[in-house]
Amino acid sequence: MEKKRLLDKLGRPLRDLRISVTDRCNFRCSYCMPAEIFDKDFMFLPRNEVLTFEEITRLATLFVEAAGIKKLRITGGEPLVRKDLTRLIEMLSEVKGINDIAMTTNGSLLAKHAKDLKQAGLNRVTISLDSLDDERFRKINGRNIGVDQVFAGIEAAQAVGLGVKLNMVVQRGMNDEDIIPMVRHFKDTNIILRFIEFMDVGNSNGWKLDQVVSKKEIFDRINKEIPIEPVKPNYTGEVATRFRFKDNENEIGIISSVTDAFCSTCSRARLSADGKLVTCLFASEGHDLRDLLRSGASDEEVMDRMDAIWSGRHDRYSEERLNHTDKKQIRKIEMSHIGG
Ligand code: SAM
Ligand code: SF4
Ligand code: SF4
């Protein structure tokens, strides 16, 4: 039976749930968790505030029941720093109605876990890789981790049959000269590379509009060297604009949340590691579900709360962003709490 569809105030369904399993990470990417802020004194969530695997699984089950979601994405911080993550994947893969479980990861710990994750029911991974240049990559990740370690993760994921996509956040003056080498490197593989416009997420990455390399510029720079053409979206609400190489059938994507916002079809909800339901990547705060669970609420009560939160949603930050830039800064949740 088709489940009822929850619609928000702008008529957008809830289709896709992203679950952050930790606010911690073994990298310190300058655009996400800059080392000077996320240092040894930084207060990460204490363990008792983080959702247990049982709580996450119960919430996922109720999201299926309340909204008919079919897809889950596990994220972080870095999801693979959470102990026993494979067990969570196993638990989620048993939730009836979920037919796709993906994970976004920096890939550095993937070689060790890929086989168990696949066996537990993980279908796909999106691996973040911002440069092929080892020196630059070590600088960007702030932890002196080499490109080889991520390549080992990519190879392990492919070897066990996980679907693999790559994300590259493009920041002018930081890694924009890596766009073409990345395209050339992955063009003849079965890995889809997606470029992401540098976003003003959180409050700590010192974002400025002139550091954004726009979708148009990324397209022009690639097209000049390696001709590409647009491809129709796979489905409504797909965030990446798709392009195909003219000389083979392979694709790349560009995610343009800054210069060409896609709020009108945004059907994603995010669950933070401490159990807050966040209705926009740029929200100031989330809506608590953890304390509701821990207070002994029934399934019906939790689903009513999910329903009320989504029905009241009217977020469209990216479509309004350019009106905000000269005004007072809005306080936003850090990316490492909700995982992109
Ligand atoms: N640690 C994992 C990883 O890096 O893939 C998962 C969490 S990370 C927050 C999810 C994605 O958000 C990554 O692909 C990362 O590159 C992207 N991201 C983080 N900060 C960003 C920013 N300011 N602008 C655009 N993308 C960003
Ligand atoms: Fe960690 Fe991912 Fe953020 Fe980099 S982008 S600091 S890997 S959470
Ligand atoms: Fe969705 Fe908010 Fe991003 Fe718009 S700004 S696409 S509403 S997450």
XYZ file of C-alpha atoms and ligand atoms in Angstrom:
383
model
C 0.000 0.000 0.000
C 1.342 3.463 -0.919
C 2.017 5.422 2.281
C 0.485 8.855 2.824
C 2.774 11.640 1.680
C 3.673 14.343 4.147
C 3.723 17.728 2.428
C 5.301 20.901 3.781
C 3.941 24.445 3.471
C 5.373 24.738 -0.057
C 3.893 21.393 -1.137
C 7.198 19.479 -0.976
C 7.089 15.818 0.103
C 9.497 14.249 2.592
C 11.366 11.634 0.545
C 14.872 11.401 1.783
C 16.297 11.108 5.306
C 19.947 11.853 6.102
C 21.104 10.539 9.429
C 24.196 11.996 11.081
C 25.659 9.360 13.399
C 28.384 11.506 14.989
C 29.529 15.131 15.181
C 33.183 13.986 15.296
C 35.611 13.578 12.429
C 39.193 12.478 11.797
C 39.615 15.313 9.234
C 39.610 19.079 9.764
C 38.573 20.330 6.335
C 38.977 24.089 6.354
C 35.510 24.637 4.833
C 33.709 22.445 7.362
C 35.589 21.909 10.673
C 38.524 24.339 10.633
C 41.245 23.087 13.014
C 41.544 26.409 14.817
C 37.912 26.164 15.964
C 37.459 22.405 16.226
C 40.554 22.040 18.421
C 41.299 19.933 21.512
C 39.105 22.162 23.675
C 36.106 21.942 21.372
C 33.053 20.515 23.142
C 31.767 17.634 21.036
C 28.523 15.968 22.042
C 28.850 13.793 25.123
C 28.015 10.156 24.492
C 24.700 10.159 26.348
C 23.408 12.941 24.090
C 24.054 10.972 20.917
C 21.248 8.737 19.652
C 21.817 5.030 20.223
C 21.536 2.609 17.285
C 18.200 1.421 18.696
C 16.881 5.011 18.787
C 18.073 5.703 15.235
C 16.447 2.510 13.977
C 13.180 3.285 15.731
C 13.108 6.768 14.222
C 13.915 5.437 10.740
C 11.093 2.915 11.082
C 8.688 5.672 12.091
C 9.815 7.891 9.213
C 8.915 5.070 6.839
C 5.557 4.681 8.561
C 4.799 8.421 8.756
C 6.112 9.567 5.383
C 6.837 6.527 3.228
C 10.535 7.342 2.838
C 12.498 4.651 1.008
C 16.032 6.057 1.027
C 18.459 6.656 3.871
C 21.852 8.310 3.829
C 24.270 7.894 6.712
C 26.586 10.807 7.313
C 28.445 12.678 10.071
C 30.940 14.226 10.973
C 32.703 11.188 9.640
C 30.310 8.236 9.977
C 33.133 5.672 10.047
C 34.550 7.061 13.297
C 31.379 5.832 15.033
C 32.134 2.489 16.706
C 30.352 -0.596 15.296
C 28.694 1.355 12.511
C 28.256 -1.876 10.571
C 25.779 -3.027 13.210
C 23.646 0.077 12.608
C 23.647 -0.595 8.850
C 22.499 -4.135 9.563
C 19.679 -2.866 11.783
C 18.575 -0.261 9.225
C 18.669 -2.738 6.366
C 16.035 -4.731 8.217
C 13.598 -1.808 8.358
C 10.712 -2.713 6.027
C 10.228 -0.158 3.260
C 13.853 1.024 3.060
C 15.300 -0.060 -0.265
C 18.405 2.094 -0.512
C 21.050 2.858 2.110
C 23.903 5.173 1.143
C 26.745 6.731 3.092
C 28.731 9.942 2.669
C 32.296 9.505 3.902
C 35.733 11.029 3.557
C 36.872 7.533 2.536
C 39.945 7.427 4.780
C 38.679 4.501 6.886
C 36.719 2.780 4.158
C 39.324 0.222 3.063
C 39.016 -1.408 6.474
C 35.205 -1.479 6.587
C 33.953 -1.756 2.997
C 33.396 -5.515 2.969
C 31.488 -5.615 6.275
C 29.412 -2.583 5.322
C 28.391 -4.184 2.038
C 27.505 -7.435 3.784
C 25.476 -5.504 6.355
C 23.319 -4.025 3.574
C 24.953 -0.757 2.531
C 24.291 -0.109 -1.183
C 26.302 2.971 -2.081
C 28.981 5.358 -0.900
C 29.664 8.961 -1.820
C 33.299 9.697 -1.118
C 34.583 13.235 -0.712
C 37.812 13.970 -2.563
C 38.816 17.590 -3.065
C 42.142 17.159 -4.854
C 44.384 14.610 -6.538
C 47.402 16.635 -5.552
C 48.731 14.934 -2.442
C 50.243 18.023 -0.882
C 47.113 20.097 -1.413
C 44.872 17.300 -0.191
C 46.884 16.968 3.036
C 46.505 20.705 3.587
C 42.754 20.766 2.899
C 41.964 17.880 5.250
C 44.011 19.494 8.001
C 45.259 16.119 9.273
C 48.036 15.394 6.792
C 46.175 12.389 5.382
C 47.367 11.438 1.906
C 45.315 10.891 -1.247
C 46.420 7.217 -1.309
C 44.378 6.451 1.780
C 41.200 7.665 0.085
C 42.058 5.789 -3.112
C 42.419 2.622 -1.039
C 38.870 3.268 0.215
C 37.539 3.867 -3.315
C 39.131 0.647 -4.571
C 37.885 -1.410 -1.626
C 34.340 -0.084 -2.102
C 34.390 -0.973 -5.789
C 35.915 -4.382 -5.145
C 33.032 -5.391 -2.853
C 30.371 -4.031 -5.225
C 29.312 -0.819 -3.488
C 28.158 1.929 -5.856
C 30.687 4.778 -5.746
C 30.284 8.493 -6.459
C 32.754 11.241 -5.655
C 32.115 14.744 -4.293
C 34.550 17.590 -4.759
C 33.851 20.922 -3.040
C 35.351 23.630 -5.243
C 36.801 26.679 -3.560
C 38.434 29.414 -5.613
C 42.124 29.751 -4.855
C 42.084 26.514 -2.874
C 41.495 23.680 -5.326
C 39.827 25.103 -8.443
C 42.882 24.176 -10.500
C 42.103 20.532 -9.679
C 38.801 20.567 -11.602
C 40.296 19.470 -14.929
C 42.766 16.888 -13.517
C 39.866 15.325 -11.555
C 37.683 15.166 -14.663
C 40.478 13.601 -16.704
C 41.270 11.077 -13.991
C 37.715 9.741 -13.560
C 36.276 10.365 -17.030
C 36.793 6.821 -18.311
C 35.836 5.041 -15.088
C 32.370 4.077 -13.849
C 32.644 6.614 -11.015
C 30.478 9.736 -11.288
C 32.265 12.845 -10.094
C 30.168 15.697 -8.721
C 31.400 19.233 -8.161
C 29.836 21.122 -5.261
C 29.732 24.902 -5.035
C 31.370 26.040 -1.786
C 28.494 26.858 0.577
C 28.013 29.220 3.507
C 27.078 26.424 5.885
C 27.635 26.801 9.628
C 29.289 29.832 11.201
C 32.962 28.914 11.137
C 34.159 28.511 7.551
C 34.573 32.235 6.763
C 32.546 31.920 3.559
C 32.712 34.701 0.962
C 30.785 34.773 -2.286
C 33.942 35.400 -4.335
C 35.345 32.010 -3.212
C 32.452 30.255 -4.932
C 33.173 28.858 -8.379
C 29.739 28.855 -9.998
C 28.093 25.977 -11.832
C 28.386 28.020 -15.019
C 32.104 28.584 -14.574
C 32.734 24.915 -13.695
C 30.770 23.904 -16.795
C 32.657 26.353 -19.051
C 36.068 25.353 -17.714
C 35.397 21.645 -18.290
C 33.594 22.083 -21.598
C 36.471 24.082 -23.062
C 38.888 21.188 -22.486
C 36.618 18.136 -22.585
C 33.270 18.754 -24.330
C 30.172 17.900 -22.256
C 26.422 18.285 -22.762
C 23.433 18.426 -20.364
C 21.398 15.321 -19.512
C 17.809 15.295 -18.195
C 17.396 14.746 -14.415
C 16.761 11.168 -13.243
C 13.935 12.330 -10.974
C 12.347 15.505 -9.581
C 14.422 16.870 -6.742
C 17.752 15.501 -7.962
C 20.299 17.947 -6.575
C 23.085 17.527 -9.121
C 22.676 18.907 -12.635
C 23.871 16.104 -14.892
C 26.229 16.352 -17.874
C 27.563 13.740 -20.284
C 30.940 13.597 -22.007
C 30.433 13.922 -25.731
C 32.987 11.225 -26.530
C 31.673 8.533 -24.181
C 28.442 7.924 -22.237
C 29.933 8.726 -18.819
C 28.567 11.510 -16.651
C 29.555 14.200 -14.202
C 27.341 16.372 -11.974
C 27.405 19.901 -10.597
C 25.606 20.807 -7.375
C 24.790 24.487 -7.509
C 23.183 25.318 -4.212
C 24.591 28.853 -4.281
C 24.145 30.142 -7.835
C 21.160 28.069 -8.957
C 19.190 27.012 -5.895
C 16.876 24.020 -5.935
C 14.767 24.674 -2.811
C 11.490 24.323 -4.717
C 12.042 20.550 -5.005
C 13.954 19.969 -1.762
C 12.531 16.870 -0.100
C 15.306 16.137 2.390
C 15.140 15.928 6.132
C 18.205 15.648 8.328
C 18.485 13.938 11.674
C 21.398 15.231 13.756
C 23.525 12.933 15.913
C 21.712 14.229 19.009
C 18.286 13.521 17.563
C 17.130 16.843 16.170
C 15.091 16.886 13.001
C 16.513 19.636 10.792
C 14.403 20.781 7.869
C 17.069 22.791 6.003
C 20.847 22.639 5.686
C 20.935 26.279 6.746
C 18.471 26.111 9.640
C 19.324 27.862 12.917
C 18.130 24.911 14.951
C 16.471 21.537 14.778
C 13.349 20.074 16.352
C 14.016 17.651 19.162
C 12.954 14.026 18.744
C 15.422 12.432 21.176
C 13.887 13.731 24.395
C 10.468 12.802 23.061
C 11.675 9.216 22.514
C 13.369 9.115 25.894
C 10.248 10.406 27.641
C 8.511 7.176 26.637
C 6.378 8.598 23.795
C 4.339 6.102 21.777
C 4.978 5.516 18.066
C 1.835 7.535 17.283
C 3.077 10.491 19.318
C 6.487 10.473 17.615
C 4.879 10.267 14.164
C 2.493 13.118 15.031
C 5.517 15.222 15.926
C 7.275 14.328 12.635
C 4.090 15.226 10.803
C 3.767 18.562 12.624
C 7.409 19.505 11.984
C 7.318 18.694 8.261
C 3.875 20.248 7.742
C 5.158 23.508 9.234
C 8.290 23.620 7.045
C 8.738 26.652 4.814
C 12.565 26.767 4.442
C 14.056 28.041 1.193
C 17.331 29.515 2.392
C 19.339 29.125 -0.825
C 16.689 30.858 -2.897
C 16.813 33.759 -0.450
C 20.583 33.697 0.238
C 21.639 36.508 -1.999
C 19.230 38.808 -0.147
C 20.972 37.940 3.142
C 24.593 38.666 2.323
C 24.635 42.323 3.321
C 22.393 41.831 6.344
C 22.990 40.532 9.848
C 24.414 36.982 9.787
C 21.890 34.293 10.634
C 23.170 31.681 13.098
C 23.266 28.260 11.428
C 23.821 24.687 12.494
C 27.366 23.424 11.751
C 27.689 21.097 8.741
C 29.460 18.543 10.951
C 26.223 18.185 12.956
C 24.002 17.404 10.002
C 26.367 16.013 7.404
C 25.513 17.804 4.166
N 32.716 13.368 6.569
C 31.942 12.951 5.471
C 32.488 13.511 4.184
O 33.302 14.437 4.220
O 32.063 13.024 3.131
C 30.454 13.227 5.611
C 30.045 14.559 6.175
S 30.485 15.973 5.179
C 29.847 17.294 6.152
C 29.341 15.807 3.809
C 29.679 16.567 2.563
O 29.541 17.953 2.806
C 31.088 16.361 2.043
O 31.041 15.959 0.684
C 31.710 17.725 2.185
O 32.677 17.945 1.201
C 30.514 18.624 2.054
N 30.739 19.959 2.639
C 31.190 20.259 3.880
N 31.278 21.605 4.047
C 30.882 22.164 2.870
C 30.762 23.514 2.391
N 31.059 24.554 3.148
N 30.300 23.701 1.127
C 29.980 22.654 0.341
N 30.057 21.360 0.732
C 30.524 21.118 1.972
Fe 35.044 15.856 8.285
Fe 33.540 15.564 6.157
Fe 33.607 17.909 7.422
Fe 35.763 17.125 6.107
S 33.736 17.587 5.222
S 35.725 17.949 8.197
S 35.675 14.952 6.356
S 32.809 16.034 8.227
Fe 16.731 22.459 0.863
Fe 17.352 24.401 2.578
Fe 19.112 23.627 0.692
Fe 16.903 25.006 0.002
S 18.576 25.742 1.266
S 17.738 23.167 -1.030
S 15.419 24.176 1.487
S 18.330 22.381 2.396
